[in-house]
Short mmCIF file of C-alpha atoms in Angstrom, two decimals:
data_model
loop_
_atom_site.label_atom_id
_atom_site.label_comp_id
_atom_site.label_asym_id
_atom_site.label_seq_id
_atom_site.Cartn_x
_atom_site.Cartn_y
_atom_site.Cartn_z
CA MET A 5 89.07 0.32 43.36
CA ALA A 6 86.37 2.79 42.42
CA ALA A 7 85.60 0.80 39.31
CA PHE A 8 85.39 -2.37 41.45
CA TRP A 9 82.89 -0.88 43.90
CA GLN A 10 80.91 0.50 40.97
CA GLN A 11 80.70 -2.93 39.36
CA ARG A 12 79.81 -4.55 42.71
CA GLY A 13 77.09 -1.96 43.30
CA ARG A 14 75.62 -2.76 39.91
CA ARG A 15 75.62 -6.49 40.69
CA GLN A 16 73.87 -5.80 44.01
CA GLU A 17 71.26 -3.66 42.31
CA ASN A 18 70.77 -6.27 39.64
CA GLY A 19 70.61 -9.01 42.23
CA GLY A 20 67.99 -7.14 44.26
CA LEU A 21 65.89 -6.35 41.23
CA GLY A 22 66.25 -9.93 40.05
CA SER A 23 64.85 -11.22 43.31
CA VAL A 24 61.91 -8.86 42.98
CA ILE A 25 61.34 -10.02 39.42
CA GLU A 26 61.52 -13.65 40.48
CA GLY A 27 58.92 -12.91 43.14
CA LEU A 28 56.64 -11.21 40.60
CA GLY A 29 57.11 -14.10 38.23
CA SER A 30 55.95 -16.57 40.87
CA VAL A 31 52.90 -14.41 41.59
CA PHE A 32 52.08 -14.25 37.87
CA ASP A 33 52.44 -18.03 37.60
CA VAL A 34 50.01 -18.54 40.47
CA LEU A 35 47.55 -16.08 38.92
CA LEU A 36 47.76 -17.72 35.53
CA ALA A 37 47.35 -21.17 37.07
CA ASN A 38 44.15 -20.16 38.82
CA ALA A 39 42.86 -17.62 36.23
CA ARG A 40 40.85 -20.17 34.33
CA LEU A 41 39.04 -21.22 37.45
CA VAL A 42 38.37 -17.68 38.62
CA LEU A 43 37.97 -15.66 35.43
CA GLY A 44 37.00 -18.26 32.89
CA VAL A 45 38.60 -18.94 29.51
CA SER A 46 38.25 -15.45 28.05
CA GLY A 47 39.38 -13.78 31.32
CA ALA A 48 42.42 -16.00 31.54
CA ALA A 49 43.38 -15.12 27.96
CA VAL A 50 43.15 -11.42 28.74
CA LEU A 51 45.30 -11.78 31.87
CA ALA A 52 47.89 -13.84 29.99
CA ILE A 53 48.29 -11.21 27.29
CA ALA A 54 48.64 -8.40 29.85
CA THR A 55 51.17 -10.41 31.88
CA LEU A 56 53.26 -11.11 28.79
CA ALA A 57 53.37 -7.40 27.99
CA VAL A 58 54.45 -6.48 31.55
CA LYS A 59 57.17 -9.15 31.56
CA ARG A 60 58.56 -7.76 28.31
CA LEU A 61 58.73 -4.30 29.80
CA ILE A 62 60.57 -5.56 32.90
CA ASP A 63 62.97 -7.73 30.88
CA ARG A 64 63.97 -4.80 28.68
CA ALA A 65 64.35 -2.58 31.73
CA THR A 66 66.69 -5.00 33.52
CA SER A 67 68.64 -6.39 30.58
CA PRO A 68 72.00 -4.67 29.90
CA ARG A 69 72.05 -2.37 26.93
CA ASP A 70 74.85 -1.99 24.51
CA GLU A 71 75.99 1.54 25.32
CA GLY A 72 77.83 1.76 22.06
CA ASP A 73 74.69 1.22 20.02
CA PRO A 74 72.89 4.59 19.52
CA LYS A 75 69.75 2.89 18.24
CA ALA A 76 69.30 0.62 21.23
CA GLU A 77 67.43 3.21 23.29
CA GLN A 78 65.11 4.10 20.39
CA LYS A 79 64.46 0.40 19.71
CA SER A 80 63.61 -0.17 23.36
CA LEU A 81 61.10 2.68 23.32
CA GLU A 82 59.44 1.36 20.17
CA ASP A 83 59.07 -2.09 21.74
CA SER A 84 57.55 -0.51 24.84
CA TRP A 85 54.92 1.37 22.77
CA GLN A 86 54.07 -1.84 20.95
CA ASP A 87 53.53 -3.63 24.27
CA LEU A 88 51.37 -0.77 25.53
CA ALA A 89 49.34 -0.98 22.35
CA LEU A 90 49.02 -4.71 22.94
CA ILE A 91 47.57 -4.03 26.40
CA LYS A 92 45.17 -1.32 25.13
CA THR A 93 43.83 -3.44 22.28
CA THR A 94 43.29 -6.47 24.48
CA PRO A 95 39.56 -7.29 24.35
CA LYS A 96 37.70 -6.91 27.58
CA PRO A 97 36.00 -9.98 28.99
CA PRO A 98 32.28 -10.05 28.24
CA LYS A 99 30.17 -8.56 30.97
CA LYS A 100 27.24 -10.34 32.46
CA GLN A 101 24.26 -10.09 30.14
CA ARG A 102 21.41 -7.97 31.41
CA ARG A 103 17.70 -8.56 30.80
CA GLU A 104 17.37 -5.48 28.60
CA ASP A 105 20.26 -6.62 26.40
CA LEU A 106 18.36 -9.71 25.27
CA SER A 107 16.34 -7.66 22.80
CA GLU A 108 19.41 -6.20 21.07
CA PRO A 109 20.37 -7.81 17.74
CA LEU A 110 23.42 -10.02 17.78
CA LEU A 111 26.27 -9.73 15.32
CA SER A 112 26.49 -12.57 12.86
CA PRO A 113 29.48 -14.85 13.52
CA ALA A 114 32.46 -14.57 11.24
CA ARG A 115 32.66 -17.23 8.57
CA ALA A 116 35.74 -19.43 8.64
CA PRO A 117 37.97 -18.92 5.58
CA VAL A 118 37.90 -21.63 2.95
CA PRO A 119 41.31 -22.83 1.71
CA GLY A 120 42.12 -21.30 -1.66
CA GLU A 121 39.42 -18.66 -1.35
CA ALA A 122 40.28 -14.97 -1.50
CA PRO A 123 39.72 -13.24 1.83
CA ASP A 124 36.65 -11.06 2.12
CA PRO A 125 37.81 -7.42 2.30
CA ARG A 126 34.80 -6.58 4.48
CA ALA A 127 36.01 -9.05 7.13
CA CYS A 128 39.42 -7.41 7.48
CA SER A 129 39.69 -5.11 10.47
CA ALA A 130 41.02 -1.61 9.97
CA PRO A 131 44.63 -1.01 11.10
CA LEU A 132 45.22 0.66 14.45
CA GLY A 133 44.94 4.41 14.20
CA ALA A 134 43.44 4.37 10.69
CA PRO A 135 40.54 6.84 10.21
CA GLN A 136 37.17 5.12 10.15
CA VAL A 137 35.07 5.76 7.06
CA GLN A 138 31.53 6.91 7.86
CA SER A 139 28.71 5.23 5.97
CA SER A 140 27.07 7.44 3.39
CA PRO A 141 23.56 8.64 4.35
CA LEU A 142 20.53 7.10 2.64
CA ARG A 143 19.48 8.91 -0.49
CA CYS A 144 16.19 10.74 -0.11
CA LEU A 145 13.65 9.67 -2.70
CA THR A 146 11.82 12.31 -4.68
CA LEU A 147 8.04 12.39 -4.91
CA GLN A 148 8.31 11.05 -8.47
CA GLU A 149 10.28 8.02 -7.28
CA LYS A 150 7.94 7.42 -4.35
CA LEU A 151 4.88 7.49 -6.62
CA LEU A 152 6.39 5.02 -9.07
CA SER A 153 7.42 2.74 -6.21
CA HIS A 154 3.97 3.03 -4.63
CA SER A 155 2.22 2.20 -7.91
CA SER A 156 4.10 -1.11 -8.13
CA GLN A 157 2.50 -2.14 -4.81
CA LEU A 158 -1.07 -1.56 -6.01
CA ALA A 159 -1.33 -4.44 -8.45
CA VAL A 160 -4.13 -6.93 -7.80
CA PRO A 161 -2.75 -10.41 -6.98
CA GLU A 162 -2.61 -12.56 -10.09
CA ILE A 163 -4.82 -15.25 -8.62
CA GLN A 164 -7.59 -12.71 -7.98
CA ALA A 165 -7.20 -11.02 -11.34
CA SER A 166 -7.76 -14.33 -13.14
CA LEU A 167 -10.13 -16.19 -10.81
CA VAL A 168 -12.60 -13.39 -9.96
CA PRO A 169 -13.77 -12.66 -13.55
CA GLN A 170 -14.00 -16.37 -14.28
CA LEU A 171 -16.09 -17.01 -11.18
CA ALA A 172 -18.31 -13.96 -11.82
CA ARG A 173 -18.98 -15.03 -15.42
CA SER A 174 -20.03 -18.49 -14.26
CA ILE A 175 -22.50 -16.96 -11.77
CA CYS A 176 -23.67 -14.59 -14.49
CA THR A 177 -24.47 -17.54 -16.78
CA GLN A 178 -26.40 -19.36 -14.06
CA LEU A 179 -28.43 -16.23 -13.23
CA GLN A 180 -29.18 -15.59 -16.90
CA ASN A 181 -30.52 -19.13 -17.34
CA PHE A 182 -32.70 -18.78 -14.25
CA LEU A 183 -34.27 -15.47 -15.37
CA ARG A 184 -35.07 -16.86 -18.81
CA SER A 185 -36.83 -19.88 -17.32
CA LYS A 186 -38.53 -18.06 -14.44
CA CYS A 187 -39.49 -14.78 -16.18
CA PRO A 188 -39.68 -15.55 -19.92
CA GLU A 189 -42.15 -12.69 -20.46
CA LEU A 190 -39.67 -10.02 -19.35
CA PRO A 191 -37.28 -8.99 -22.14
CA PHE A 192 -34.07 -8.88 -20.13
CA GLY A 193 -30.95 -8.39 -22.21
CA ARG A 194 -27.77 -10.42 -21.92
CA LEU A 195 -26.06 -10.01 -18.55
CA PHE A 196 -22.51 -8.63 -18.63
CA LEU A 197 -19.78 -7.76 -16.13
CA SER A 198 -18.55 -4.27 -15.34
CA GLY A 199 -16.10 -2.72 -12.91
CA ALA A 200 -12.63 -1.33 -12.43
CA LEU A 201 -11.01 -4.78 -12.43
CA LEU A 202 -12.05 -5.44 -16.01
CA ASP A 203 -10.93 -1.96 -17.09
CA GLY A 204 -7.47 -2.12 -15.47
CA LEU A 205 -8.24 0.49 -12.80
CA GLU A 206 -8.76 -1.83 -9.83
CA VAL A 207 -6.12 -1.69 -7.10
CA LEU A 208 -4.99 -3.77 -4.11
CA ALA A 209 -7.72 -6.43 -4.25
CA ALA A 210 -10.48 -7.56 -6.58
CA GLU A 211 -13.27 -7.68 -4.00
CA HIS A 212 -16.15 -6.05 -5.90
CA ILE A 213 -17.60 -6.53 -9.34
CA HIS A 214 -20.79 -5.30 -10.98
CA LEU A 215 -23.28 -7.45 -12.84
CA MET A 216 -25.35 -5.42 -15.30
CA LEU A 217 -28.88 -6.64 -16.20
CA PRO A 218 -30.21 -4.79 -19.31
CA VAL A 219 -33.88 -3.82 -19.26
CA VAL A 220 -35.02 -3.63 -22.88
CA LEU A 221 -37.72 -0.96 -23.40
CA ASP A 222 -39.87 -0.25 -26.44
CA ALA A 223 -38.80 3.23 -27.57
CA GLY A 224 -42.36 4.04 -28.74
CA LEU A 225 -43.87 3.44 -25.28
CA TRP A 226 -41.37 5.14 -22.97
CA SER A 227 -39.67 8.52 -22.77
CA LEU A 228 -37.16 10.17 -20.43
CA ILE A 229 -37.77 13.11 -18.14
CA SER A 230 -34.81 14.87 -16.51
CA GLY A 231 -34.73 14.89 -12.73
CA GLU A 232 -34.09 18.62 -12.92
CA ASP A 233 -37.68 19.04 -14.13
CA THR A 234 -39.13 17.02 -11.26
CA VAL A 235 -39.63 17.72 -7.57
CA VAL A 236 -36.17 16.41 -6.67
CA ARG A 237 -34.45 19.08 -8.81
CA ASN A 238 -31.45 16.82 -9.35
CA PRO A 239 -30.10 16.54 -12.92
CA GLN A 240 -28.22 13.35 -12.02
CA TYR A 241 -31.50 11.39 -11.89
CA TRP A 242 -34.06 10.65 -14.58
CA MET A 243 -37.62 9.35 -14.71
CA ILE A 244 -38.92 6.90 -17.31
CA LYS A 245 -42.48 7.82 -18.26
CA ARG A 246 -45.07 5.61 -19.96
CA ILE A 247 -46.55 7.43 -22.98
CA ASP A 248 -49.42 7.00 -25.42
CA LEU A 249 -51.63 5.15 -22.98
CA GLY A 250 -54.64 6.17 -25.10
CA TYR A 251 -53.36 4.20 -28.09
CA PHE A 252 -51.33 1.59 -26.17
CA PRO A 253 -53.11 0.90 -22.87
CA ARG A 254 -51.60 -0.82 -19.86
CA GLY A 255 -50.46 -4.31 -20.64
CA CYS A 256 -48.99 -3.50 -24.02
CA SER A 257 -45.54 -3.35 -22.47
CA PRO A 258 -44.28 -6.21 -20.27
CA TRP A 259 -42.78 -3.58 -17.94
CA ASP A 260 -46.14 -2.01 -17.13
CA ARG A 261 -46.38 -4.23 -14.05
CA PHE A 262 -43.50 -2.24 -12.50
CA MET A 263 -45.11 1.17 -12.94
CA VAL A 264 -45.99 3.53 -10.10
CA GLY A 265 -48.36 6.16 -11.45
CA ARG A 266 -47.17 6.55 -15.03
CA TYR A 267 -43.48 5.96 -14.35
CA LEU A 268 -41.33 2.86 -14.42
CA SER A 269 -40.30 2.39 -10.81
CA SER A 270 -36.72 1.36 -10.16
CA GLY A 271 -37.70 0.57 -6.56
CA VAL A 272 -40.45 -1.90 -7.52
CA LEU A 273 -38.18 -3.63 -10.03
CA ASN A 274 -35.43 -4.00 -7.42
CA GLU A 275 -37.89 -5.44 -4.87
CA THR A 276 -39.05 -8.07 -7.34
CA LEU A 277 -35.50 -9.09 -8.25
CA HIS A 278 -34.53 -9.12 -4.58
CA LYS A 279 -37.26 -11.67 -3.82
CA LEU A 280 -36.07 -13.81 -6.70
CA LEU A 281 -32.45 -13.71 -5.55
CA VAL A 282 -33.29 -14.51 -1.93
CA ALA A 283 -36.16 -17.00 -2.17
CA SER A 284 -36.32 -18.52 -5.64
CA ILE A 285 -32.76 -19.38 -6.70
CA ASN A 286 -31.06 -22.48 -5.31
CA TRP A 287 -27.71 -20.85 -4.53
CA PRO A 288 -26.29 -23.79 -2.53
CA ALA A 289 -26.65 -26.02 -5.58
CA ILE A 290 -25.10 -23.41 -7.88
CA GLY A 291 -22.29 -22.80 -5.39
CA GLY A 292 -21.57 -26.52 -5.14
CA LEU A 293 -21.40 -26.73 -8.92
CA LEU A 294 -18.91 -23.83 -9.07
CA GLY A 295 -16.87 -24.87 -6.04
CA CYS A 296 -17.83 -21.93 -3.83
CA ALA A 297 -20.46 -20.71 -1.35
CA ILE A 298 -22.96 -18.08 -2.57
CA HIS A 299 -25.23 -16.14 -0.22
CA PRO A 300 -27.62 -13.31 -1.15
CA VAL A 301 -27.50 -10.33 1.22
CA VAL A 302 -31.01 -10.15 2.63
CA ALA A 303 -30.78 -6.88 4.58
CA SER A 304 -29.22 -4.78 1.81
CA ARG A 305 -31.20 -2.35 -0.34
CA GLU A 306 -28.92 -3.32 -3.19
CA LEU A 307 -29.01 -6.63 -5.03
CA LYS A 308 -25.90 -8.22 -3.56
CA LEU A 309 -24.33 -11.65 -3.56
CA GLU A 310 -21.51 -12.68 -1.23
CA VAL A 311 -19.24 -15.31 -2.76
CA LYS A 312 -16.66 -17.26 -0.75
CA HIS A 313 -14.11 -19.35 -2.58
CA GLU A 314 -11.06 -21.16 -1.20
CA GLN A 315 -8.78 -18.51 -2.71
CA VAL A 316 -10.94 -15.36 -2.96
CA GLU A 317 -13.92 -13.63 -1.40
CA LEU A 318 -16.09 -11.60 -3.74
CA SER A 319 -19.05 -9.24 -3.57
CA ILE A 320 -21.26 -9.08 -6.68
CA THR A 321 -23.82 -6.27 -7.07
CA LEU A 322 -26.61 -6.64 -9.61
CA PHE A 323 -27.78 -3.46 -11.38
CA PRO A 324 -30.81 -3.33 -13.70
CA VAL A 325 -29.81 -0.88 -16.42
CA VAL A 326 -31.69 1.01 -19.11
CA GLU A 327 -29.78 2.28 -22.14
CA THR A 328 -31.71 4.76 -24.23
CA GLU A 329 -31.04 8.08 -25.95
CA ASP A 330 -27.28 7.73 -25.41
CA LYS A 331 -27.80 7.52 -21.67
CA VAL A 332 -27.06 4.77 -19.18
CA LEU A 333 -29.56 4.71 -16.30
CA LEU A 334 -29.18 2.46 -13.26
CA ALA A 335 -31.98 1.30 -10.98
CA VAL A 336 -30.41 3.06 -7.98
CA PRO A 337 -33.07 5.34 -6.47
CA PRO A 338 -32.02 7.85 -3.81
CA GLU A 339 -32.93 7.19 -0.21
CA GLY A 340 -36.38 8.53 0.58
CA LEU A 341 -39.94 8.20 -0.66
CA VAL A 342 -39.16 8.78 -4.33
CA GLU A 343 -38.65 5.34 -5.91
CA ASN A 344 -39.28 6.18 -9.55
CA LEU A 345 -35.86 7.73 -10.18
CA TRP A 346 -33.02 6.21 -12.19
CA LEU A 347 -29.41 7.27 -11.64
CA GLU A 348 -27.42 8.34 -14.68
CA SER A 349 -24.08 6.57 -14.83
CA PHE A 350 -21.03 8.03 -16.59
CA TYR A 351 -18.68 5.18 -15.78
CA ARG A 352 -18.44 3.84 -19.31
CA ALA A 353 -17.84 7.33 -20.73
CA GLU A 354 -15.26 8.09 -18.00
CA VAL A 355 -13.12 5.04 -18.69
CA SER A 356 -13.40 5.45 -22.45
CA ARG A 357 -12.36 9.12 -22.31
CA VAL A 358 -9.38 8.51 -20.01
CA LYS A 359 -8.05 5.69 -22.18
CA GLU A 360 -8.58 7.76 -25.31
CA LEU A 361 -6.58 10.67 -23.88
CA ASP A 362 -3.76 8.40 -22.69
CA ALA A 363 -3.58 6.74 -26.09
CA GLY A 364 -3.33 10.14 -27.78
CA ASP A 365 -0.32 11.46 -25.83
CA CYS A 366 1.11 8.35 -24.09
CA GLY A 367 -0.01 9.89 -20.81
CA ALA A 368 -0.07 8.63 -17.23
CA ARG A 369 -3.70 9.46 -16.38
CA GLN A 370 -4.60 5.85 -15.66
CA LEU A 371 -1.50 5.54 -13.46
CA CYS A 372 -2.61 8.65 -11.54
CA LEU A 373 -6.08 7.19 -11.13
CA ARG A 374 -4.77 3.90 -9.80
CA ILE A 375 -2.60 5.69 -7.24
CA LEU A 376 -5.42 7.98 -6.10
CA ASN A 377 -7.94 5.13 -5.95
CA GLY A 378 -5.45 3.17 -3.86
CA VAL A 379 -5.05 6.15 -1.50
CA CYS A 380 -8.83 6.52 -1.15
CA ARG A 381 -9.19 2.81 -0.53
CA ARG A 382 -6.64 2.82 2.30
CA GLN A 383 -7.77 6.07 3.91
CA ARG A 384 -11.13 5.43 5.53
CA SER A 385 -12.06 9.13 5.46
CA LEU A 386 -11.51 9.24 1.67
CA HIS A 387 -13.56 6.18 0.68
CA LYS A 388 -16.38 8.18 -0.93
CA LEU A 389 -13.90 10.23 -2.95
CA GLY A 390 -12.55 7.28 -4.93
CA GLY A 391 -13.92 6.17 -8.26
CA SER A 392 -16.04 8.63 -10.21
CA PRO A 393 -15.13 11.93 -8.41
CA VAL A 394 -11.39 11.34 -8.84
CA THR A 395 -11.86 10.40 -12.48
CA HIS A 396 -13.77 13.62 -13.21
CA VAL A 397 -11.01 15.68 -11.55
CA VAL A 398 -8.46 13.99 -13.83
CA LEU A 399 -10.59 14.78 -16.88
CA HIS A 400 -11.03 18.43 -15.83
CA LEU A 401 -7.29 18.81 -15.30
CA SER A 402 -6.60 17.23 -18.70
CA ASP A 403 -8.32 20.20 -20.34
CA THR A 404 -5.78 22.63 -18.81
CA ALA A 405 -2.62 20.51 -18.36
CA SER A 406 -1.39 19.02 -21.60
CA ASP A 407 1.78 17.24 -20.47
CA TRP A 408 0.79 13.92 -18.91
CA ALA A 409 4.00 12.02 -19.57
CA GLU A 410 5.17 9.64 -16.86
CA GLU A 411 8.10 11.97 -16.13
CA ARG A 412 5.58 14.59 -14.97
CA LEU A 413 3.67 12.20 -12.73
CA ALA A 414 4.66 14.04 -9.54
CA ASP A 415 3.54 17.42 -10.96
CA ARG A 416 0.19 16.07 -12.11
CA PHE A 417 -0.37 14.26 -8.79
CA GLN A 418 0.31 17.48 -6.88
CA GLN A 419 -2.10 19.40 -9.11
CA LEU A 420 -4.82 16.80 -8.63
CA LEU A 421 -4.55 17.18 -4.86
CA GLU A 422 -4.83 20.95 -5.18
CA GLU A 423 -7.88 20.63 -7.44
CA LEU A 424 -9.57 18.27 -5.01
CA VAL A 425 -8.94 20.61 -2.07
CA ALA A 426 -10.32 23.57 -4.04
CA SER A 427 -13.46 21.61 -4.96
CA LEU A 428 -13.99 20.48 -1.37
CA GLU A 429 -13.65 24.06 -0.12
CA LYS A 430 -16.51 25.03 -2.43
CA GLY A 431 -18.42 21.81 -1.81
CA VAL A 432 -18.90 21.51 -5.57
CA LEU A 433 -17.37 19.12 -8.11
CA PRO A 434 -19.11 19.53 -11.48
CA SER A 435 -19.44 16.46 -13.65
CA TYR A 436 -17.18 16.47 -16.69
CA PHE A 437 -20.06 15.36 -18.93
CA ASN A 438 -22.81 17.49 -17.37
CA PRO A 439 -21.69 20.62 -15.47
CA LYS A 440 -25.12 20.88 -13.86
CA ILE A 441 -24.42 17.77 -11.82
CA ASN A 442 -22.55 18.25 -8.53
CA LEU A 443 -20.77 15.00 -7.66
CA PHE A 444 -20.46 16.15 -4.02
CA SER A 445 -24.20 16.61 -3.58
CA GLY A 446 -24.52 13.28 -1.79
CA LEU A 447 -21.86 14.08 0.84
CA SER A 448 -22.54 15.57 4.24
CA GLU A 449 -20.72 18.65 5.53
CA GLU A 450 -18.83 16.52 8.06
CA GLU A 451 -17.57 14.19 5.33
CA ILE A 452 -16.48 17.12 3.15
CA ASP A 453 -14.67 18.77 6.07
CA GLU A 454 -12.88 15.56 7.01
CA MET A 455 -11.76 14.85 3.46
CA GLY A 456 -10.70 18.45 2.96
CA PHE A 457 -8.58 18.40 6.11
CA VAL A 458 -6.75 15.21 5.07
CA LEU A 459 -6.03 16.45 1.55
CA TYR A 460 -5.10 19.97 2.72
CA ARG A 461 -2.28 18.50 4.79
CA ALA A 462 -1.25 16.31 1.87
CA VAL A 463 -0.87 19.29 -0.50
CA SER A 464 2.26 20.41 1.37
CA GLU A 465 3.41 16.86 2.10
CA PRO A 466 1.99 14.38 -0.46
CA GLU A 467 4.06 11.56 1.01
CA LEU A 468 1.55 11.35 3.87
CA LEU A 469 -0.93 9.67 1.52
CA LEU A 470 1.55 7.03 0.41
CA LYS A 471 2.28 5.61 3.86
#
């Protein structure tokens, strides 16, 4: 009898629980039927997965267990944990997109697998509970690596490197023909091009090129006087004096018409050439012949031409030049009332010496120069430091530092910055070819202070200059 009532009680309990389950099942059916309308496709999928997991839990709880099987209880627990894991890993429905989320990058959609193709291991998700591997941090580049990477970005575009010299030579030929026809009495030499582009030291863009116009003097009628012995007291300038006027009076030299007092005036020669460039030469016709537009710069003290081509824009500066007694003198007088002075140029000697040293020890001096010239070109406060001053610092350092291999590029670059800062602190950078000449003499105190401040910061952190 006791066993009977026990069995009956179980049937009642099971019957009551069954009715509850049937009621829950009907509720779930109604929810699932209307889930797509209320929650959408993704929300309905989430609800279906959760409902399935709950039903499995209830079915295992109400189904009779085999009491003789010791593993039944353990198996039931394992199935319950799997269903809980199913609920936890169910993706949440996407929330409503906010305005600020529109700027966030979207993940690229997964590519559908191609039949017969091996699955991409990167597309496989990590198993549940597996430790996630952290991505390795980016490797920090050394100064050596940054310099080599930066140097690769300084190359002049190929179209400029080939088109600019070709265009400048064509203009040079046209100007040479004009001077011979217009001024046949003046013994001008053959025009030639000069500049960092032709010597492999130009960086970033080939925007400037120099056109050298030789002024041929009779050695018996002219002599040089150092600027140090004149009122300017500047050894970087020279004066060209007319001599032996008692035996060879005025008019014996075709250049006598450009004298002021007894000196060949660079200012008067430049004024004459400026008038020819602006008023006498038919530049529109020459430009049409060469496929470009050429305009002389009227307001400039220098002899400048602006050239605009479809692919490049170029600035050409004309320099009358006197070569005598192993010196190269340019008709570049200083600003002021003194117009008889000629500036001594060391550019040809600078480039020749740097290439000679690099050829002797396979050094990286030219690479250092290109990087520093690129830095000075990009940094507005360092514009006046590029070119000749940087080259002379490299030559001075070459006398004390012998190892200029590419592997020591970072060390040499650091030393060059330190040398520049030391020179700016003193306000003196002696010329490599004439220690009496201070290459900083033309800079103001404000310019020296500004350049010194920029380079002083860069000594401790050279990467600042490469940004």
